[in-house]
Amino acid sequence: GQQLNQSPQSMFIQEGEDVSMNCTSSSIFNTWLWYKQEPGEGPVLLIALYKAGELTSNGRLTAQFGITRKDSFLNISASIPSDVGIYFCAGLGAGNNRKLIWGLGTSLAVNP
Amino acid sequence: NAGVTQTPKFQVLKTGQSMTLQCAQDMNHNSMYWYRQDPGMGLRLIYYSASEGTTDKGEVPNGYNVSRLNKREFSLRLESAAPSQTSVYFCAGARGLSSNQPQHFGDGTRLSIL
């Protein structure tokens, strides 16, 4: 099935560093969602984006809906150890096929 | 994830056994979803229910059945479990199918088929 290209696959950073990850698609989306999954738990919604060009923050997290509607970016500033987890992007297209399309995730490790 | 509750959290089955995974939500969600998550494969949609009384196939429906018992509950059944169905299963709910309705997930059921 259709999937999003999410990169990087994994990151290992030092505490305090900023983090950037992104998702791209060949299709246009109307909604971009960013989730975080910690071990043993389900994905938790971090940020939802609904308009091209939209820039939304949630604490140290900032996400943007790309102007072409084919990409999205998530930035984490001043990372801390509890940022560890897998970050997923998901997109929802227009039309009748209203199923979320998921990226394969970016695994983030933070060295204290 | 208190709004979406999955039971059991863990289960081990033998090949050929049947099993029903339960999901209940108290967030007044209209639509509900079942996913499986496997290493390197991300989240794959098995079945979904747009509203009470309706169910539709997702990306990987073979070997599964679902029942939308009422607005709160959406169960996933494996009639004859196979080792390929070893996975982590997630249930999710959303207010609707439209583009401004993000999905909220339960904590998962970890299922091993021997």
PDB file of C-alpha atoms in Angstrom:
ATOM      1  CA  GLY A   1       0.000   0.000   0.000  1.00  0.00           C
ATOM      2  CA  GLN A   2       0.897   3.634  -0.226  1.00  0.00           C
ATOM      3  CA  GLN A   3       3.391   4.867   2.355  1.00  0.00           C
ATOM      4  CA  LEU A   4       5.077   8.062   3.227  1.00  0.00           C
ATOM      5  CA  ASN A   5       8.837   8.502   3.000  1.00  0.00           C
ATOM      6  CA  GLN A   6       9.945   9.423   6.482  1.00  0.00           C
ATOM      7  CA  SER A   7      13.535  10.372   7.248  1.00  0.00           C
ATOM      8  CA  PRO A   8      15.812   9.864   8.906  1.00  0.00           C
ATOM      9  CA  GLN A   9      15.070   6.295   9.999  1.00  0.00           C
ATOM     10  CA  SER A  10      16.946   6.815  13.257  1.00  0.00           C
ATOM     11  CA  MET A  11      18.813   9.515  15.124  1.00  0.00           C
ATOM     12  CA  PHE A  12      21.196   9.406  18.062  1.00  0.00           C
ATOM     13  CA  ILE A  13      21.800  12.836  19.540  1.00  0.00           C
ATOM     14  CA  GLN A  14      23.167  14.559  22.613  1.00  0.00           C
ATOM     15  CA  GLU A  15      20.819  16.097  25.150  1.00  0.00           C
ATOM     16  CA  GLY A  16      20.239  19.741  24.318  1.00  0.00           C
ATOM     17  CA  GLU A  17      20.568  19.351  20.550  1.00  0.00           C
ATOM     18  CA  ASP A  18      17.804  20.260  18.141  1.00  0.00           C
ATOM     19  CA  VAL A  19      16.199  17.551  16.013  1.00  0.00           C
ATOM     20  CA  SER A  20      14.597  17.696  12.574  1.00  0.00           C
ATOM     21  CA  MET A  21      12.687  15.000  10.736  1.00  0.00           C
ATOM     22  CA  ASN A  22      10.441  15.050   7.710  1.00  0.00           C
ATOM     23  CA  CYS A  23       7.943  13.159   5.635  1.00  0.00           C
ATOM     24  CA  THR A  24       7.357  13.359   1.911  1.00  0.00           C
ATOM     25  CA  SER A  25       4.736  11.937  -0.390  1.00  0.00           C
ATOM     26  CA  SER A  26       4.005  11.771  -4.082  1.00  0.00           C
ATOM     27  CA  SER A  27       0.357  12.576  -3.296  1.00  0.00           C
ATOM     28  CA  ILE A  28      -1.284  15.700  -1.948  1.00  0.00           C
ATOM     29  CA  PHE A  29      -2.629  15.515   1.590  1.00  0.00           C
ATOM     30  CA  ASN A  30      -5.218  17.612   3.393  1.00  0.00           C
ATOM     31  CA  THR A  31      -4.021  16.734   6.870  1.00  0.00           C
ATOM     32  CA  TRP A  32      -0.658  15.906   8.365  1.00  0.00           C
ATOM     33  CA  LEU A  33      -0.388  14.327  11.807  1.00  0.00           C
ATOM     34  CA  TRP A  34       2.663  13.705  13.963  1.00  0.00           C
ATOM     35  CA  TYR A  35       2.613  10.971  16.616  1.00  0.00           C
ATOM     36  CA  LYS A  36       5.117   9.747  19.203  1.00  0.00           C
ATOM     37  CA  GLN A  37       5.275   6.149  20.383  1.00  0.00           C
ATOM     38  CA  GLU A  38       7.113   5.070  23.517  1.00  0.00           C
ATOM     39  CA  PRO A  39       7.967   1.425  24.275  1.00  0.00           C
ATOM     40  CA  GLY A  40       4.942  -0.628  25.287  1.00  0.00           C
ATOM     41  CA  GLU A  41       2.458   2.083  24.421  1.00  0.00           C
ATOM     42  CA  GLY A  42       0.342   3.186  21.513  1.00  0.00           C
ATOM     43  CA  PRO A  43       1.095   6.235  19.369  1.00  0.00           C
ATOM     44  CA  VAL A  44       0.144   9.522  20.976  1.00  0.00           C
ATOM     45  CA  LEU A  45      -0.857  12.509  18.867  1.00  0.00           C
ATOM     46  CA  LEU A  46       1.610  15.405  19.119  1.00  0.00           C
ATOM     47  CA  ILE A  47       0.545  17.884  16.459  1.00  0.00           C
ATOM     48  CA  ALA A  48      -2.152  18.036  13.791  1.00  0.00           C
ATOM     49  CA  LEU A  49      -1.820  20.266  10.701  1.00  0.00           C
ATOM     50  CA  TYR A  50      -4.731  21.147   8.451  1.00  0.00           C
ATOM     51  CA  LYS A  51      -3.605  23.896   6.044  1.00  0.00           C
ATOM     52  CA  ALA A  52      -0.748  24.218   3.591  1.00  0.00           C
ATOM     53  CA  GLY A  53       1.935  26.422   5.082  1.00  0.00           C
ATOM     54  CA  GLU A  54       0.590  26.008   8.602  1.00  0.00           C
ATOM     55  CA  LEU A  55       3.209  26.132  11.366  1.00  0.00           C
ATOM     56  CA  THR A  56       2.100  24.772  14.748  1.00  0.00           C
ATOM     57  CA  SER A  57       3.954  24.401  18.034  1.00  0.00           C
ATOM     58  CA  ASN A  58       3.414  22.167  21.039  1.00  0.00           C
ATOM     59  CA  GLY A  59       5.974  23.100  23.677  1.00  0.00           C
ATOM     60  CA  ARG A  60       9.421  22.373  22.257  1.00  0.00           C
ATOM     61  CA  LEU A  61       7.893  20.714  19.195  1.00  0.00           C
ATOM     62  CA  THR A  62       7.148  22.589  16.000  1.00  0.00           C
ATOM     63  CA  ALA A  63       5.638  21.078  12.869  1.00  0.00           C
ATOM     64  CA  GLN A  64       4.914  22.543   9.463  1.00  0.00           C
ATOM     65  CA  PHE A  65       2.536  21.569   6.671  1.00  0.00           C
ATOM     66  CA  GLY A  66       4.535  21.956   3.475  1.00  0.00           C
ATOM     67  CA  ILE A  67       3.323  24.528   0.973  1.00  0.00           C
ATOM     68  CA  THR A  68       3.145  21.892  -1.780  1.00  0.00           C
ATOM     69  CA  ARG A  69       0.938  19.741   0.507  1.00  0.00           C
ATOM     70  CA  LYS A  70       3.281  16.833  -0.194  1.00  0.00           C
ATOM     71  CA  ASP A  71       5.525  17.136   2.828  1.00  0.00           C
ATOM     72  CA  SER A  72       5.721  17.968   6.497  1.00  0.00           C
ATOM     73  CA  PHE A  73       8.473  18.656   8.992  1.00  0.00           C
ATOM     74  CA  LEU A  74       8.802  18.126  12.736  1.00  0.00           C
ATOM     75  CA  ASN A  75      11.420  19.918  14.791  1.00  0.00           C
ATOM     76  CA  ILE A  76      12.274  19.317  18.438  1.00  0.00           C
ATOM     77  CA  SER A  77      14.298  22.000  20.157  1.00  0.00           C
ATOM     78  CA  ALA A  78      16.681  21.463  23.087  1.00  0.00           C
ATOM     79  CA  SER A  79      16.102  17.706  23.292  1.00  0.00           C
ATOM     80  CA  ILE A  80      15.806  15.967  26.659  1.00  0.00           C
ATOM     81  CA  PRO A  81      16.029  12.257  27.561  1.00  0.00           C
ATOM     82  CA  SER A  82      12.238  11.836  27.691  1.00  0.00           C
ATOM     83  CA  ASP A  83      12.054  12.726  23.983  1.00  0.00           C
ATOM     84  CA  VAL A  84      13.240   9.172  23.280  1.00  0.00           C
ATOM     85  CA  GLY A  85      10.773   7.203  21.193  1.00  0.00           C
ATOM     86  CA  ILE A  86       9.605   6.607  17.666  1.00  0.00           C
ATOM     87  CA  TYR A  87       8.034   9.529  15.829  1.00  0.00           C
ATOM     88  CA  PHE A  88       5.520   8.789  13.094  1.00  0.00           C
ATOM     89  CA  CYS A  89       4.036  11.035  10.491  1.00  0.00           C
ATOM     90  CA  ALA A  90       0.646  10.276   8.988  1.00  0.00           C
ATOM     91  CA  GLY A  91      -1.247  11.930   6.183  1.00  0.00           C
ATOM     92  CA  LEU A  92      -4.873  11.999   5.148  1.00  0.00           C
ATOM     93  CA  GLY A  93      -5.769  12.641   1.528  1.00  0.00           C
ATOM     94  CA  ALA A  94      -8.812  14.107  -0.075  1.00  0.00           C
ATOM     95  CA  GLY A  95     -11.608  12.146  -1.650  1.00  0.00           C
ATOM     96  CA  ASN A  96     -13.477   9.086  -0.494  1.00  0.00           C
ATOM     97  CA  ASN A  97     -10.449   7.036   0.493  1.00  0.00           C
ATOM     98  CA  ARG A  98     -10.129   8.617   3.910  1.00  0.00           C
ATOM     99  CA  LYS A  99      -7.574   6.306   5.427  1.00  0.00           C
ATOM    100  CA  LEU A 100      -4.465   7.520   7.148  1.00  0.00           C
ATOM    101  CA  ILE A 101      -1.212   6.848   5.314  1.00  0.00           C
ATOM    102  CA  TRP A 102       1.685   6.232   7.707  1.00  0.00           C
ATOM    103  CA  GLY A 103       5.412   6.779   7.583  1.00  0.00           C
ATOM    104  CA  LEU A 104       7.691   4.034   8.931  1.00  0.00           C
ATOM    105  CA  GLY A 105       8.889   6.167  11.806  1.00  0.00           C
ATOM    106  CA  THR A 106      12.000   7.950  13.029  1.00  0.00           C
ATOM    107  CA  SER A 107      13.596   6.345  16.067  1.00  0.00           C
ATOM    108  CA  LEU A 108      15.127   8.964  18.355  1.00  0.00           C
ATOM    109  CA  ALA A 109      17.727   8.216  21.025  1.00  0.00           C
ATOM    110  CA  VAL A 110      18.998  10.975  23.316  1.00  0.00           C
ATOM    111  CA  ASN A 111      22.276  10.657  25.157  1.00  0.00           C
ATOM    112  CA  PRO A 112      22.110  12.462  28.526  1.00  0.00           C
TER     113      PRO A 112
ATOM    114  CA  ASN B   1      -4.428   6.791  26.262  1.00  0.00           C
ATOM    115  CA  ALA B   2      -7.138   6.360  28.867  1.00  0.00           C
ATOM    116  CA  GLY B   3      -9.902   6.907  26.295  1.00  0.00           C
ATOM    117  CA  VAL B   4      -9.202   3.734  24.251  1.00  0.00           C
ATOM    118  CA  THR B   5      -8.855   0.491  26.214  1.00  0.00           C
ATOM    119  CA  GLN B   6      -7.603  -2.764  24.724  1.00  0.00           C
ATOM    120  CA  THR B   7      -7.753  -6.211  26.287  1.00  0.00           C
ATOM    121  CA  PRO B   8      -5.833  -8.379  26.735  1.00  0.00           C
ATOM    122  CA  LYS B   9      -2.436  -6.660  26.807  1.00  0.00           C
ATOM    123  CA  PHE B  10      -0.572  -9.884  26.053  1.00  0.00           C
ATOM    124  CA  GLN B  11      -1.594 -13.248  24.615  1.00  0.00           C
ATOM    125  CA  VAL B  12       0.139 -16.383  23.384  1.00  0.00           C
ATOM    126  CA  LEU B  13      -1.764 -18.728  21.098  1.00  0.00           C
ATOM    127  CA  LYS B  14      -1.063 -21.971  19.329  1.00  0.00           C
ATOM    128  CA  THR B  15      -1.464 -22.171  15.561  1.00  0.00           C
ATOM    129  CA  GLY B  16      -5.090 -22.814  14.710  1.00  0.00           C
ATOM    130  CA  GLN B  17      -6.573 -21.393  17.915  1.00  0.00           C
ATOM    131  CA  SER B  18      -9.135 -18.619  17.778  1.00  0.00           C
ATOM    132  CA  MET B  19      -9.040 -15.367  19.687  1.00  0.00           C
ATOM    133  CA  THR B  20     -10.983 -12.123  19.992  1.00  0.00           C
ATOM    134  CA  LEU B  21      -9.214  -8.880  20.792  1.00  0.00           C
ATOM    135  CA  GLN B  22     -11.414  -6.361  22.546  1.00  0.00           C
ATOM    136  CA  CYS B  23     -11.411  -2.591  22.186  1.00  0.00           C
ATOM    137  CA  ALA B  24     -13.610  -0.067  23.970  1.00  0.00           C
ATOM    138  CA  GLN B  25     -13.553   3.729  23.864  1.00  0.00           C
ATOM    139  CA  ASP B  26     -15.242   6.303  26.063  1.00  0.00           C
ATOM    140  CA  MET B  27     -14.436   9.316  23.873  1.00  0.00           C
ATOM    141  CA  ASN B  28     -17.711   9.219  21.908  1.00  0.00           C
ATOM    142  CA  HIS B  29     -15.783   8.323  18.754  1.00  0.00           C
ATOM    143  CA  ASN B  30     -17.830   7.526  15.690  1.00  0.00           C
ATOM    144  CA  SER B  31     -15.087   5.745  13.766  1.00  0.00           C
ATOM    145  CA  MET B  32     -12.827   2.990  15.062  1.00  0.00           C
ATOM    146  CA  TYR B  33      -9.817   1.192  13.573  1.00  0.00           C
ATOM    147  CA  TRP B  34      -7.680  -1.910  13.991  1.00  0.00           C
ATOM    148  CA  TYR B  35      -3.996  -1.805  13.008  1.00  0.00           C
ATOM    149  CA  ARG B  36      -1.135  -4.215  13.266  1.00  0.00           C
ATOM    150  CA  GLN B  37       2.426  -3.028  13.830  1.00  0.00           C
ATOM    151  CA  ASP B  38       5.397  -5.101  12.732  1.00  0.00           C
ATOM    152  CA  PRO B  39       9.110  -4.195  12.732  1.00  0.00           C
ATOM    153  CA  GLY B  40      10.038  -2.262   9.615  1.00  0.00           C
ATOM    154  CA  MET B  41       6.442  -2.228   8.369  1.00  0.00           C
ATOM    155  CA  GLY B  42       4.946   0.621  10.329  1.00  0.00           C
ATOM    156  CA  LEU B  43       1.225   0.632  11.090  1.00  0.00           C
ATOM    157  CA  ARG B  44      -1.005  -1.261   8.681  1.00  0.00           C
ATOM    158  CA  LEU B  45      -4.775  -0.939   8.732  1.00  0.00           C
ATOM    159  CA  ILE B  46      -6.652  -4.227   9.098  1.00  0.00           C
ATOM    160  CA  TYR B  47     -10.292  -3.105   9.309  1.00  0.00           C
ATOM    161  CA  TYR B  48     -12.150   0.020  10.231  1.00  0.00           C
ATOM    162  CA  SER B  49     -15.651   1.065  11.159  1.00  0.00           C
ATOM    163  CA  ALA B  50     -16.796   4.478  10.004  1.00  0.00           C
ATOM    164  CA  SER B  51     -19.815   4.383  12.273  1.00  0.00           C
ATOM    165  CA  GLU B  52     -21.851   1.994  14.371  1.00  0.00           C
ATOM    166  CA  GLY B  53     -23.166  -0.796  12.181  1.00  0.00           C
ATOM    167  CA  THR B  54     -20.594  -0.479   9.383  1.00  0.00           C
ATOM    168  CA  THR B  55     -17.225  -2.127   8.820  1.00  0.00           C
ATOM    169  CA  ASP B  56     -14.782  -2.003   5.910  1.00  0.00           C
ATOM    170  CA  LYS B  57     -11.573  -3.729   4.939  1.00  0.00           C
ATOM    171  CA  GLY B  58      -8.265  -1.980   5.278  1.00  0.00           C
ATOM    172  CA  GLU B  59      -4.894  -2.824   3.804  1.00  0.00           C
ATOM    173  CA  VAL B  60      -4.373  -6.291   5.355  1.00  0.00           C
ATOM    174  CA  PRO B  61      -7.787  -7.847   6.211  1.00  0.00           C
ATOM    175  CA  ASN B  62      -7.092 -11.494   5.361  1.00  0.00           C
ATOM    176  CA  GLY B  63      -7.362 -13.849   8.326  1.00  0.00           C
ATOM    177  CA  TYR B  64      -9.352 -11.378  10.433  1.00  0.00           C
ATOM    178  CA  ASN B  65     -12.959 -10.458  11.132  1.00  0.00           C
ATOM    179  CA  VAL B  66     -14.371  -7.546  13.066  1.00  0.00           C
ATOM    180  CA  SER B  67     -17.559  -6.636  14.871  1.00  0.00           C
ATOM    181  CA  ARG B  68     -18.736  -3.142  15.754  1.00  0.00           C
ATOM    182  CA  LEU B  69     -20.818  -4.277  18.705  1.00  0.00           C
ATOM    183  CA  ASN B  70     -22.041  -0.787  19.563  1.00  0.00           C
ATOM    184  CA  LYS B  71     -20.639   2.730  19.385  1.00  0.00           C
ATOM    185  CA  ARG B  72     -18.131   2.025  22.163  1.00  0.00           C
ATOM    186  CA  GLU B  73     -16.818  -1.397  21.202  1.00  0.00           C
ATOM    187  CA  PHE B  74     -14.966  -2.755  18.170  1.00  0.00           C
ATOM    188  CA  SER B  75     -13.576  -6.293  18.358  1.00  0.00           C
ATOM    189  CA  LEU B  76     -11.056  -8.094  16.158  1.00  0.00           C
ATOM    190  CA  ARG B  77     -11.272 -11.855  15.728  1.00  0.00           C
ATOM    191  CA  LEU B  78      -8.691 -14.347  14.521  1.00  0.00           C
ATOM    192  CA  GLU B  79     -10.601 -17.503  13.590  1.00  0.00           C
ATOM    193  CA  SER B  80      -7.557 -19.721  13.045  1.00  0.00           C
ATOM    194  CA  ALA B  81      -4.362 -18.060  14.205  1.00  0.00           C
ATOM    195  CA  ALA B  82      -1.214 -18.370  12.106  1.00  0.00           C
ATOM    196  CA  PRO B  83       2.395 -17.527  13.038  1.00  0.00           C
ATOM    197  CA  SER B  84       2.306 -14.695  10.465  1.00  0.00           C
ATOM    198  CA  GLN B  85      -0.267 -12.987  12.681  1.00  0.00           C
ATOM    199  CA  THR B  86       2.262 -12.554  15.481  1.00  0.00           C
ATOM    200  CA  SER B  87       2.257  -8.812  15.918  1.00  0.00           C
ATOM    201  CA  VAL B  88       1.270  -5.895  18.099  1.00  0.00           C
ATOM    202  CA  TYR B  89      -2.335  -4.899  17.482  1.00  0.00           C
ATOM    203  CA  PHE B  90      -3.593  -1.378  18.053  1.00  0.00           C
ATOM    204  CA  CYS B  91      -7.116  -0.113  18.213  1.00  0.00           C
ATOM    205  CA  ALA B  92      -7.818   3.546  17.512  1.00  0.00           C
ATOM    206  CA  GLY B  93     -10.826   5.818  17.499  1.00  0.00           C
ATOM    207  CA  ALA B  94     -11.682   9.142  15.942  1.00  0.00           C
ATOM    208  CA  ARG B  95     -14.671  11.416  15.930  1.00  0.00           C
ATOM    209  CA  GLY B  96     -15.126  10.825  12.226  1.00  0.00           C
ATOM    210  CA  LEU B  97     -13.489   9.991   8.930  1.00  0.00           C
ATOM    211  CA  SER B  98     -13.069  13.573   7.790  1.00  0.00           C
ATOM    212  CA  SER B  99      -9.656  15.131   7.532  1.00  0.00           C
ATOM    213  CA  ASN B 100      -9.828  17.104  10.779  1.00  0.00           C
ATOM    214  CA  GLN B 101     -10.410  14.121  13.033  1.00  0.00           C
ATOM    215  CA  PRO B 102      -7.111  12.666  14.327  1.00  0.00           C
ATOM    216  CA  GLN B 103      -7.060   9.090  15.579  1.00  0.00           C
ATOM    217  CA  HIS B 104      -6.397   8.267  19.226  1.00  0.00           C
ATOM    218  CA  PHE B 105      -4.792   4.923  20.079  1.00  0.00           C
ATOM    219  CA  GLY B 106      -4.968   2.295  22.792  1.00  0.00           C
ATOM    220  CA  ASP B 107      -1.837   0.773  24.319  1.00  0.00           C
ATOM    221  CA  GLY B 108      -1.884  -2.332  22.151  1.00  0.00           C
ATOM    222  CA  THR B 109      -2.246  -6.096  22.431  1.00  0.00           C
ATOM    223  CA  ARG B 110       0.941  -8.091  22.002  1.00  0.00           C
ATOM    224  CA  LEU B 111       0.026 -11.366  20.338  1.00  0.00           C
ATOM    225  CA  SER B 112       2.360 -14.307  19.735  1.00  0.00           C
ATOM    226  CA  ILE B 113       1.328 -17.314  17.675  1.00  0.00           C
ATOM    227  CA  LEU B 114       3.429 -20.433  18.216  1.00  0.00           C
TER     228      LEU B 114
END
